[in-house]
Coordinates of C-alpha atoms in Angstrom, one line a residue:
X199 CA 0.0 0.0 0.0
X200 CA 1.2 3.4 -0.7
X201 CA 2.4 5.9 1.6
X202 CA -0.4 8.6 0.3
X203 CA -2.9 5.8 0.4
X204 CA -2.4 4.8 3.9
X205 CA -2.1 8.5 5.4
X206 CA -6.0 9.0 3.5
X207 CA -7.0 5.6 5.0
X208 CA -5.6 6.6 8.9
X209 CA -7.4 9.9 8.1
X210 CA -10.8 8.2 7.3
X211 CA -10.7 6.0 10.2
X212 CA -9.9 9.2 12.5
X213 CA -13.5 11.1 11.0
X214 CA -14.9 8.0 11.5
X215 CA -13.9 7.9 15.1
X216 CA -14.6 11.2 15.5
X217 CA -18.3 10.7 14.2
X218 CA -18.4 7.8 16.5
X219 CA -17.6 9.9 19.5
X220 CA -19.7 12.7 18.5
X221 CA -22.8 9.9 18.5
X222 CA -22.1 9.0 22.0
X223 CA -21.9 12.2 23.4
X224 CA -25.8 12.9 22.0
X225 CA -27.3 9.8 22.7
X226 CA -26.4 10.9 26.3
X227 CA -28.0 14.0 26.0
X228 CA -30.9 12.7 24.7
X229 CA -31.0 10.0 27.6
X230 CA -31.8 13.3 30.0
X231 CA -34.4 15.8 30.4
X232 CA -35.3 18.3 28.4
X233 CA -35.2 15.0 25.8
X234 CA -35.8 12.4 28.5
X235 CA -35.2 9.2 25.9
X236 CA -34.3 7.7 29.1
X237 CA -33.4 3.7 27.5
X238 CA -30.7 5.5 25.3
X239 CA -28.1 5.4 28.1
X240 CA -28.6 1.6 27.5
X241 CA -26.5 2.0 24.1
X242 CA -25.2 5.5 24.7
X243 CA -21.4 4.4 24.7
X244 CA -21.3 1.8 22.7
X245 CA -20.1 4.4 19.8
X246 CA -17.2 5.2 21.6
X247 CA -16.1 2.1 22.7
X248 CA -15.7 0.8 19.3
X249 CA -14.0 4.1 18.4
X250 CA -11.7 3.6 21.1
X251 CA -11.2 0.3 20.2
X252 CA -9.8 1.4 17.0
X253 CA -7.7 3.6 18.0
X254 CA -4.3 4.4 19.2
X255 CA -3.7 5.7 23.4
X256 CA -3.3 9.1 22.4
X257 CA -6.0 9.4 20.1
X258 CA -8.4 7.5 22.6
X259 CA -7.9 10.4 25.4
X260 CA -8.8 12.8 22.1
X261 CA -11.9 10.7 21.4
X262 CA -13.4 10.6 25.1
X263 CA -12.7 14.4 25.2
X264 CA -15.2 14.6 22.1
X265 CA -17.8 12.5 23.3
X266 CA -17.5 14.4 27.2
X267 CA -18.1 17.9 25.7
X268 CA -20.5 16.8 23.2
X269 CA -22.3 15.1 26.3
X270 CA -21.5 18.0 29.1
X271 CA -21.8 20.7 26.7
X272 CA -25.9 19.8 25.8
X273 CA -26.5 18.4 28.4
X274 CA -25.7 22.2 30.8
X275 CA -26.3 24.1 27.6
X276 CA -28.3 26.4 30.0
X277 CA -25.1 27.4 32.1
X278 CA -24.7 29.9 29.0
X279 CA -27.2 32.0 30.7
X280 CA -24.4 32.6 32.5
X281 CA -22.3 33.6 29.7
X282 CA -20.8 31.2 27.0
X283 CA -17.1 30.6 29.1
X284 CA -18.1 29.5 32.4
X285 CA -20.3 27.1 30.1
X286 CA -17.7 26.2 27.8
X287 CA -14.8 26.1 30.9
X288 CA -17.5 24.0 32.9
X289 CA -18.1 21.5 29.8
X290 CA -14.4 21.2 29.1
X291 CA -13.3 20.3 32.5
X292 CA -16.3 18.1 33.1
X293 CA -15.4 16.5 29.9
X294 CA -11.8 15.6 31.2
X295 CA -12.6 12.7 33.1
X296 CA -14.5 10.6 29.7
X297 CA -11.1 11.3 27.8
X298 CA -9.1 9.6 30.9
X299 CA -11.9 6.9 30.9
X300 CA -11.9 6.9 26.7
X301 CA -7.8 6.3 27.6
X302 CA -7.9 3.8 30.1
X303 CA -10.3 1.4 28.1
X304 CA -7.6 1.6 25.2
X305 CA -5.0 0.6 27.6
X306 CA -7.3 -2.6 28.6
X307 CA -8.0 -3.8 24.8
X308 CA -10.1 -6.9 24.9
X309 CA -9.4 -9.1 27.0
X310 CA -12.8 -11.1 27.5
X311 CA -14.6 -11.0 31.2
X312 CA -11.5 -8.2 32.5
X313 CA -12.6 -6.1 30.1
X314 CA -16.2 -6.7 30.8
X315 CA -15.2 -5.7 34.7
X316 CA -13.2 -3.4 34.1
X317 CA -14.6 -1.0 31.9
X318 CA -17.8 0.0 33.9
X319 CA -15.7 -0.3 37.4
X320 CA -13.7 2.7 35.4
X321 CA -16.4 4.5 34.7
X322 CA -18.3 4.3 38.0
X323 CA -14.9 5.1 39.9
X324 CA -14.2 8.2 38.1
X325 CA -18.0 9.2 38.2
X326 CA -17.7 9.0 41.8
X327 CA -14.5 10.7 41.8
X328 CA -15.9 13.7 40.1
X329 CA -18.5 14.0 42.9
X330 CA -15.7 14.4 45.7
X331 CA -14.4 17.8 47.3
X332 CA -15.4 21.3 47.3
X333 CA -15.6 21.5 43.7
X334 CA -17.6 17.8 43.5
X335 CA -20.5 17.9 40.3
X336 CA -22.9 14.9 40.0
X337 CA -24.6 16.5 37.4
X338 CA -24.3 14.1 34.0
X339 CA -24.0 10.8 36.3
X340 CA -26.1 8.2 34.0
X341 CA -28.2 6.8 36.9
X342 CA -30.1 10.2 37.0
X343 CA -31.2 9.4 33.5
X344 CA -33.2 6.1 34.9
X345 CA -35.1 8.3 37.4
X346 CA -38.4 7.8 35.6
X347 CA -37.3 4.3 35.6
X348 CA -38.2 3.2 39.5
X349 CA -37.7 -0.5 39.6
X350 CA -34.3 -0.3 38.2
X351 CA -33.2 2.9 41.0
X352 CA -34.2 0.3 43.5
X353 CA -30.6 -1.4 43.9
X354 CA -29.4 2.3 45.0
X355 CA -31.1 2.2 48.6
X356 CA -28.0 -0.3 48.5
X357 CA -25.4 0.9 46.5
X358 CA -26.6 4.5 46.0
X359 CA -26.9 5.7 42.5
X360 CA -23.5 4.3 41.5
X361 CA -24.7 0.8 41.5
X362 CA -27.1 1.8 38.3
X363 CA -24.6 3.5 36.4
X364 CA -22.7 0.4 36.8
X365 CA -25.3 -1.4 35.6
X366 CA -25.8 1.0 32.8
X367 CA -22.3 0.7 31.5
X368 CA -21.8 -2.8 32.1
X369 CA -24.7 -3.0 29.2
X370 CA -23.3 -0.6 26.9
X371 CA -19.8 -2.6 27.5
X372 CA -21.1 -6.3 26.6
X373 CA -23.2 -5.0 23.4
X374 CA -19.8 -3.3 22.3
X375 CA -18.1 -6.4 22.3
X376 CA -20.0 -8.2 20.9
X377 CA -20.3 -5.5 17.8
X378 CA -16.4 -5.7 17.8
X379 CA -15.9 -9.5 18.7
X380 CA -18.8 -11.0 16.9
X381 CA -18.1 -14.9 18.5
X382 CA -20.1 -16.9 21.3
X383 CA -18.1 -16.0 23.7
X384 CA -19.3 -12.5 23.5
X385 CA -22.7 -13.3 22.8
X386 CA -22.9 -15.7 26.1
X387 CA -21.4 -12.3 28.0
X388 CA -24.0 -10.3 26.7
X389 CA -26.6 -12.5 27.8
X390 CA -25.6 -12.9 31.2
X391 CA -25.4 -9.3 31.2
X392 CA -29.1 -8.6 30.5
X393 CA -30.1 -11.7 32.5
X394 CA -28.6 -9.6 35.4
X395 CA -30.5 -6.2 34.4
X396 CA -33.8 -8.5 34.3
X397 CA -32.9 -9.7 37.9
X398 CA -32.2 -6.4 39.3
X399 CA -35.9 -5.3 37.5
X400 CA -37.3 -7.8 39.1
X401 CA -36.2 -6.7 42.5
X402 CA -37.0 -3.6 41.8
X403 CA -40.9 -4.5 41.2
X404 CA -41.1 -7.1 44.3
X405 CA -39.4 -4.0 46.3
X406 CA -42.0 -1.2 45.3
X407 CA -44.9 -3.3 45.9
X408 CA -44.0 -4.4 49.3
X409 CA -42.2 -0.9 50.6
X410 CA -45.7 1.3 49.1
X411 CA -47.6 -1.4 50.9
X412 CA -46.6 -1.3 54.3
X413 CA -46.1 2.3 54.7
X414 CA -49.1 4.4 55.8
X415 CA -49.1 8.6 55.9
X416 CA -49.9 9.8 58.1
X417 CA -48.8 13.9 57.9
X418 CA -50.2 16.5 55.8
X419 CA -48.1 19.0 54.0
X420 CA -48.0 21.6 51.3
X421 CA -45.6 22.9 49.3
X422 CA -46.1 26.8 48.4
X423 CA -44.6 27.3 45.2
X424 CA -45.2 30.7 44.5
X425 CA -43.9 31.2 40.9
X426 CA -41.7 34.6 42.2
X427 CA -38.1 34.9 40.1
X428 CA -36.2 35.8 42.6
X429 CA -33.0 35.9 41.0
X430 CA -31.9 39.4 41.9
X431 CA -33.7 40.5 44.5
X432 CA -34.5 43.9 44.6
X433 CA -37.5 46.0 46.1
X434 CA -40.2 44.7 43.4
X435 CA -39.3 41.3 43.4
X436 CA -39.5 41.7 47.8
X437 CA -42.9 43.1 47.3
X438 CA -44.2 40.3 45.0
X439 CA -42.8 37.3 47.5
X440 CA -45.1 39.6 50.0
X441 CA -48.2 39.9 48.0
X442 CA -48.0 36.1 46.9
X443 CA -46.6 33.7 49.6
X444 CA -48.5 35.5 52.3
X445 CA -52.2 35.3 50.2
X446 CA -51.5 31.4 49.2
X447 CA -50.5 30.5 52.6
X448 CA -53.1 31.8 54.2
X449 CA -55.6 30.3 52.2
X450 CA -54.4 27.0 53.1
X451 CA -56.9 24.0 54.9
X452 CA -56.0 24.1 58.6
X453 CA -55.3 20.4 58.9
X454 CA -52.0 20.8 57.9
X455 CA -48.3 19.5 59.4
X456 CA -45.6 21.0 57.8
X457 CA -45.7 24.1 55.2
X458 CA -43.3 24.3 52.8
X459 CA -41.3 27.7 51.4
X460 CA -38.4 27.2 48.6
X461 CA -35.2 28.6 48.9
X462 CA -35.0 32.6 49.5
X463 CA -38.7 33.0 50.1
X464 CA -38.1 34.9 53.2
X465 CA -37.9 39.1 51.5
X466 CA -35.3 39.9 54.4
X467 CA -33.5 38.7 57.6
X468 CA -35.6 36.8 59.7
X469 CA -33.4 36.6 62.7
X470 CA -33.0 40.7 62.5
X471 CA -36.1 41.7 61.4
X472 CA -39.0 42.1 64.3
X473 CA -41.4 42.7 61.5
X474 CA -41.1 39.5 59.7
X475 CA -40.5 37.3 63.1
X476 CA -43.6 38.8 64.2
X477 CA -45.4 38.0 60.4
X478 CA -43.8 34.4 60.2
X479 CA -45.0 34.0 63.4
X480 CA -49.0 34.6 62.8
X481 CA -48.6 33.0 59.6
X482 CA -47.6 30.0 61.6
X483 CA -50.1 30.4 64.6
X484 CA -53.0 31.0 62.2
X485 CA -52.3 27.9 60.3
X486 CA -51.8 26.1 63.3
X487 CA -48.6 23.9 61.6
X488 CA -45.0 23.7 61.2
X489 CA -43.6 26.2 58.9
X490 CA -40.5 25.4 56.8
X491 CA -39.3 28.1 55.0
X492 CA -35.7 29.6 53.3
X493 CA -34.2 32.7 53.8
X494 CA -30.9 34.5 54.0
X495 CA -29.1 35.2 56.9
X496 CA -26.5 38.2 57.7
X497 CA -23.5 38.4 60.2
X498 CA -21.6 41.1 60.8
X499 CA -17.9 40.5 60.2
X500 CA -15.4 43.7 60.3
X501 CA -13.1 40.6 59.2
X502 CA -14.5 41.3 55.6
X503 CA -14.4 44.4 53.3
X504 CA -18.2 44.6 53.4
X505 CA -18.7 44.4 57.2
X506 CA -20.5 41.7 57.0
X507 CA -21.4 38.0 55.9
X508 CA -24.5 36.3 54.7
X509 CA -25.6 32.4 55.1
X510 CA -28.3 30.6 53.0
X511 CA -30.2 29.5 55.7
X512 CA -33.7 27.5 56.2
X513 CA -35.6 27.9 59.5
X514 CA -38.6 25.9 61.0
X515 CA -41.1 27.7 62.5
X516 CA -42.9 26.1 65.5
X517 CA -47.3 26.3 65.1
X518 CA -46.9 28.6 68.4
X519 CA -44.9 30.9 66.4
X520 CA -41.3 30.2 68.1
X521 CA -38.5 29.4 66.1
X522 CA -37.9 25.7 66.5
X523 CA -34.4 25.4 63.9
X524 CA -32.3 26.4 62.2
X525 CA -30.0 25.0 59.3
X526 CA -27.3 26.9 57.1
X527 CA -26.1 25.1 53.9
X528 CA -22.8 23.9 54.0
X529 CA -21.8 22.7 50.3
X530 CA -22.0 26.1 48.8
X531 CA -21.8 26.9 44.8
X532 CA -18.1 27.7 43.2
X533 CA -18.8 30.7 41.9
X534 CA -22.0 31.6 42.1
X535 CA -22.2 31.1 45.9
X536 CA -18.7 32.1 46.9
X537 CA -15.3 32.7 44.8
X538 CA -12.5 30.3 45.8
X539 CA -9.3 31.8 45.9
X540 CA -10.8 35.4 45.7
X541 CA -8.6 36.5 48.6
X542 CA -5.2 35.7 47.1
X543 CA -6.0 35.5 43.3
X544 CA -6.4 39.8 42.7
X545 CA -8.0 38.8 38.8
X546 CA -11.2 37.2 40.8
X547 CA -11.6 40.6 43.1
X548 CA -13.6 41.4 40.3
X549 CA -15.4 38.3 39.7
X550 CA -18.5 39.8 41.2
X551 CA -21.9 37.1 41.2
X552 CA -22.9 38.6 44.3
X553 CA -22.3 41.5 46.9
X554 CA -20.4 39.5 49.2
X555 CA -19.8 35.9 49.0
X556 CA -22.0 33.4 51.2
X557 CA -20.7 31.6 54.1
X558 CA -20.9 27.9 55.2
X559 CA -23.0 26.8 57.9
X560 CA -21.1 24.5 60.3
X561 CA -22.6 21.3 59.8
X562 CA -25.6 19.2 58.6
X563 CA -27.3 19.1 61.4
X564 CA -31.4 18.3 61.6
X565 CA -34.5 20.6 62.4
X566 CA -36.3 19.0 65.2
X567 CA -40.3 19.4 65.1
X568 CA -42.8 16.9 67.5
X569 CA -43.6 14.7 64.5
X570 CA -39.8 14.1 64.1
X571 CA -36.6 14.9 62.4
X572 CA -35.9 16.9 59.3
X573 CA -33.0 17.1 57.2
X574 CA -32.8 20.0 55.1
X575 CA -31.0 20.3 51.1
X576 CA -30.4 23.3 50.0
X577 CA -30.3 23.5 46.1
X578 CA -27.4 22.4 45.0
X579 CA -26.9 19.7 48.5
X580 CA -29.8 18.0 47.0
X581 CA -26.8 16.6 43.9
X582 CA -25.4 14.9 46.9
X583 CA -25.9 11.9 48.1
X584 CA -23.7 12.3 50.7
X585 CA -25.3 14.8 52.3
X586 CA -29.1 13.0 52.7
X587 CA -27.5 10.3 54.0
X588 CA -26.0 12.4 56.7
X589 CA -29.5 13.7 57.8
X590 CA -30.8 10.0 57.8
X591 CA -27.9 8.9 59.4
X592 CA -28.4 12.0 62.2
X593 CA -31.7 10.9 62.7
X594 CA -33.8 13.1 60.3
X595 CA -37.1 11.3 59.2
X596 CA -38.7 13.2 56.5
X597 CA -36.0 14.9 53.9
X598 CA -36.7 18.5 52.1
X599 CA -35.2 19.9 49.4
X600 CA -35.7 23.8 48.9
X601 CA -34.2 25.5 45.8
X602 CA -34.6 28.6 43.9
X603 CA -34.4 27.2 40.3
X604 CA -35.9 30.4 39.0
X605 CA -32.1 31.5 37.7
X606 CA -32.8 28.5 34.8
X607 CA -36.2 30.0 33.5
X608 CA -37.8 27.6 31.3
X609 CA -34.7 25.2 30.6
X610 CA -33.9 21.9 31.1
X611 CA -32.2 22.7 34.2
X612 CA -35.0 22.4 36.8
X613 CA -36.0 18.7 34.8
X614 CA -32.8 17.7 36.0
X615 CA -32.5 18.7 39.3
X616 CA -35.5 17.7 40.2
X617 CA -34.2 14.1 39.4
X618 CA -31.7 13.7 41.8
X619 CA -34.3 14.3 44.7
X620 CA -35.7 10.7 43.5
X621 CA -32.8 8.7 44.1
X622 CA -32.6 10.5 47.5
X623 CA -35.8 9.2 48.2
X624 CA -34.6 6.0 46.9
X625 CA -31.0 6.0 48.9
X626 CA -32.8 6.7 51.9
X627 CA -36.3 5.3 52.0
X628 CA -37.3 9.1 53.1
X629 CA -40.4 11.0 51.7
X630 CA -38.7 13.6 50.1
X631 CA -40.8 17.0 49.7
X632 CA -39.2 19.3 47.5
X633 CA -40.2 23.1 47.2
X634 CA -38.8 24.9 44.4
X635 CA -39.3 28.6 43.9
X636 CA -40.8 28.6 40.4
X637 CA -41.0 24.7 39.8
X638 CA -40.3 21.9 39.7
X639 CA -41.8 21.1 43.1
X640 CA -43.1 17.4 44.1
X641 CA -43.9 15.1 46.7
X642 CA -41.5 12.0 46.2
X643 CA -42.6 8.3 48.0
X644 CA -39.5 6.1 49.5
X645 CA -39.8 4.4 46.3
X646 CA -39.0 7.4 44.2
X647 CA -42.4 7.8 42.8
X648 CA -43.5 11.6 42.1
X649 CA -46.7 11.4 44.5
X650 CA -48.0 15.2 43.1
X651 CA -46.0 18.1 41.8
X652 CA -46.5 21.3 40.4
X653 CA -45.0 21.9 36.7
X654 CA -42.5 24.3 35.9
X655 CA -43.6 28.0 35.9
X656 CA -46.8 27.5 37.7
X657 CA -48.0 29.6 40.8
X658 CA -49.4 26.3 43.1
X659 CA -49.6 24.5 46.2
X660 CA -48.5 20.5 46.3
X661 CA -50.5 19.0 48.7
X662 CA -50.5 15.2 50.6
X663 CA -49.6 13.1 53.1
X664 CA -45.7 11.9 54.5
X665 CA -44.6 9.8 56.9
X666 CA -42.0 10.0 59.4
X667 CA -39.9 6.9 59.0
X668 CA -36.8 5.3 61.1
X669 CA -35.4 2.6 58.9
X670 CA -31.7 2.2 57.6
X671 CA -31.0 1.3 54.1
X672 CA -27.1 -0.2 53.7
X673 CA -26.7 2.8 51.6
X674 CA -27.2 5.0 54.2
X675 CA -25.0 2.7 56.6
X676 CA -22.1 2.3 54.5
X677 CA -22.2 5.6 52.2
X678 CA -20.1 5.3 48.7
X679 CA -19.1 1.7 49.2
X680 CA -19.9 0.0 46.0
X681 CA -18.4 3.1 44.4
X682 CA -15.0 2.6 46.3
X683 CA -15.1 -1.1 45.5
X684 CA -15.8 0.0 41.3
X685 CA -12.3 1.8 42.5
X686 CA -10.2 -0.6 43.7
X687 CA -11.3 -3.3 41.3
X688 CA -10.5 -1.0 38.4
X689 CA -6.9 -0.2 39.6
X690 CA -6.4 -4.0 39.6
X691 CA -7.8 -4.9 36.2
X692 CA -6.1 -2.0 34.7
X693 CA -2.9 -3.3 36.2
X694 CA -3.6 -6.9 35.3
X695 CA -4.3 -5.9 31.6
X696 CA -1.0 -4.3 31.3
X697 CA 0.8 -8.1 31.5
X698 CA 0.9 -9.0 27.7
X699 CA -2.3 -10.9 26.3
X700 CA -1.5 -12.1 23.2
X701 CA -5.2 -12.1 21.3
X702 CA -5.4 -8.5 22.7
X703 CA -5.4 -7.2 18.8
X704 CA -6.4 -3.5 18.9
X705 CA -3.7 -1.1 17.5
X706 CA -1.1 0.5 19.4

């Protein structure tokens, strides 16, 4: 073969590859909300698989970058509200960790049942890796593409939602090989394969039935979503948090338990300000329940330039009108709660999201109320699933989410985030009310299943019954340990499939 020849051929297999990738990276997308073509995550890297298969380490890592920010890039296409580089920067980075993934397959080649293993322990590993630290982001995990799915989810009040990305991969893995091996052997690993998906289904279905049989409610609740944008908050958007949370909640039934407020509902300081004590207060009294509601919090601070610090805080009001909690978030935003590095990095002084940057609370701790514990996410702790666990774990038995999703609008943001609240539910076998400012706000079962919402953009109060529960899951018991496991038995296949194989056959 000519030397022209083969340099067209090595560039035809490169598009090719490239296509491949490209493929991947949008039948992710389309396996999450807006989209919501949920069974596409089935076959969703099977495209790059068989790319990376063909191709050499280096271009691998290249490939895997494609398919990431293809992926990452529609999928938080609405971080461009934003402005187009924080979403392009957010994509790119997120998109890092497929390329070392993409990379670290090539290094395995095929090599039968390792390669099976191996590939989705990879990916689960460096999912869960991604999650980790100040700067942790869940969001693009595969399991939260399977949360209309419920009996799937189930296996995550054991392994949390790791165990169904696992899954998730482990499918897309055995269909790849046997596109690229074509033999028995292959074919008799991809039936085990779905044989094990049909098993965990199963469960899943015996599960549902007898959790949503035995549990009875026993609390009533509402959620107030009062349709306000309260993005910047200035004096008109105060006044229309005044003239429409205070109407809706006082037209309430007075049977109720618990009342919900999102995120920011509060329009000021509720610790400072005698007025709006004395208003929360009545509202409480006059409904005769517990109210729940979000609402910043200011400290002064002559430590700071400003004076002064704020906290994102939720507070539960007692039915007598005391304050009965308090809880501050603690896993704040990278740059849109605080600024890291702002003190010692002059080019972010200017970096300016916010007056002043908010400030952790000191822990996760409960609210306590007579019907039992609460455990309160705040917007983005509700990605976590860390953090539910650590209520749980601290006793809390009813979990809420509160979140102003009204910086998203109409995008596919609020979809999204609503979805992680169902494998809380899930992880924790918790009712899980969550209140969102201007949707999407729901009432989610132990099983995961979307009791009643209210839809994005409407002005409406979610209304039903909870109840406090006091089981353990061994998710909530042992945290992240089917994720470390993915971990260690990655490392070791990896460093198994570097001894020399000698059907291996994919090029160097």
């Amino acid at each position: 073969m000519s030397k022209d020849k083969s340099k067209r051929l090595y560039h035809i297999r490169a598009m090719q590859n490239a296509a491949l990738a490209v493929v991947s990276g949008v039948l992710m997308v389309l396996a999450f909300p807006k989209f919501g073509l949920f069974p596409l995550a089935w076959i969703s890297l099977i495209p790059l698989i068989v790319a990376v298969n063909r191709a050499r380490w280096l271009g691998s890592f290249g490939l895997g970058v494609i398919t990431g920010f293809v992926f990452f890039g529609g999928l938080l296409y609405w971080i461009s509200l934003f402005g187009y580089l924080p979403w392009f920067l957010l994509a790119l980075v997120q998109s890092l960790s497929v390329g070392i993934f993409a990379l670290l397959i090539n290094v395995i080649g095929k090599r039968g049942l390792i390669t099976l293993a191996a590939v989705p322990s990879l990916w689960t590993a460096l999912e869960w890796i991604r999650s980790l630290g100040a700067f942790g982001f869940t969001w693009g995990d595969l399991a939260y593409s399977q949360a209309g799915w419920l009996h799937i989810i189930q296996i995550s009040n054991i392994t949390g939602p790791w165990g169904v990305t696992f899954l998730i991969v482990l499918v897309n893995t055995a269909l790849a090989l046997l596109l690229i091996q074509r033999d028995k052997v292959a074919l008799v690993q991809a039936s085990a394969v779905a044989g094990l998906v049909v098993i965990a289904a199963v469960a899943g279905v015996v599960t549902l039935n007898n959790i949503e049989s035995d549990i009875i409610p026993d609390k009533k609740v509402a959620l107030v979503q009062g349709g306000v944008e309260m993005t910047w908050r200035d004096e008109k958007v105060l006044e229309e948090i005044r003239q429409t949370y205070w109407p809706m909640t006082k037209n309430l039934p007075r049977n109720l338990d618990l009342i919900v407020w999102p995120e920011s509902a509060l329009p000021g300081y509720l610790l400072s300000s005698e007025w709006l004590r004395q208003e929360m207060a009545h509202l409480a009294r006059e409904n005769k329940a517990y109210m729940l509601v979000g609402g910043p919090h200011v400290i002064e601070d002559d430590n700071t330039e400003a004076g002064y610090k704020e906290q994102n805080g939720a507070y539960l009001i007692h039915p007598s009108g005391e304050l009965a909690g308090e809880y501050y978030k603690v896993h704040l935003v990278p740059f849109g709660e605080f600024v890291p590095g702002r003190d010692w990095l002059p080019l972010l002084q200017n970096y300016k999201i916010r007056e002043v940057d908010y400030s952790p609370g000191q822990g996760h701790n409960t609210l306590h109320s007579s019907h039992g514990s609460i455990g309160v996410a705040i917007c983005f702790e509700s990605i976590f699933p860390g953090i539910s666990t650590k209520f749980t774990q601290a006793g809390a038995g009813l979990l809420v989410v509160i979140t102003n999703d009204s910086w998203f609008g109409m995008t596919a943001a609020p979809a999204q985030h609503h979805d992680f609240s169902v494998f809380r539910a899930v992880e924790n076998r918790r009712y899980v009310l969550r209140n969102a400012s201007t949707g999407i706000s729901s009432i989610i079962s132990p099983t995961g299943r979307v009791l009643s919402s209210a839809e994005l953009g409407e002005k409406a109060v979610v209304k039903g019954e909870v109840a406090m529960l006091t089981g353990e899951t061994i998710y909530m018991r042992f945290g992240d340990w089917f994720a470390v496991l993915c971990s260690i038995a990655g490392m070791i296949l990896l460093f198994i499939s570097l001894r020399p194989y000698k059907t291996m056959g994919h090029p160097r």
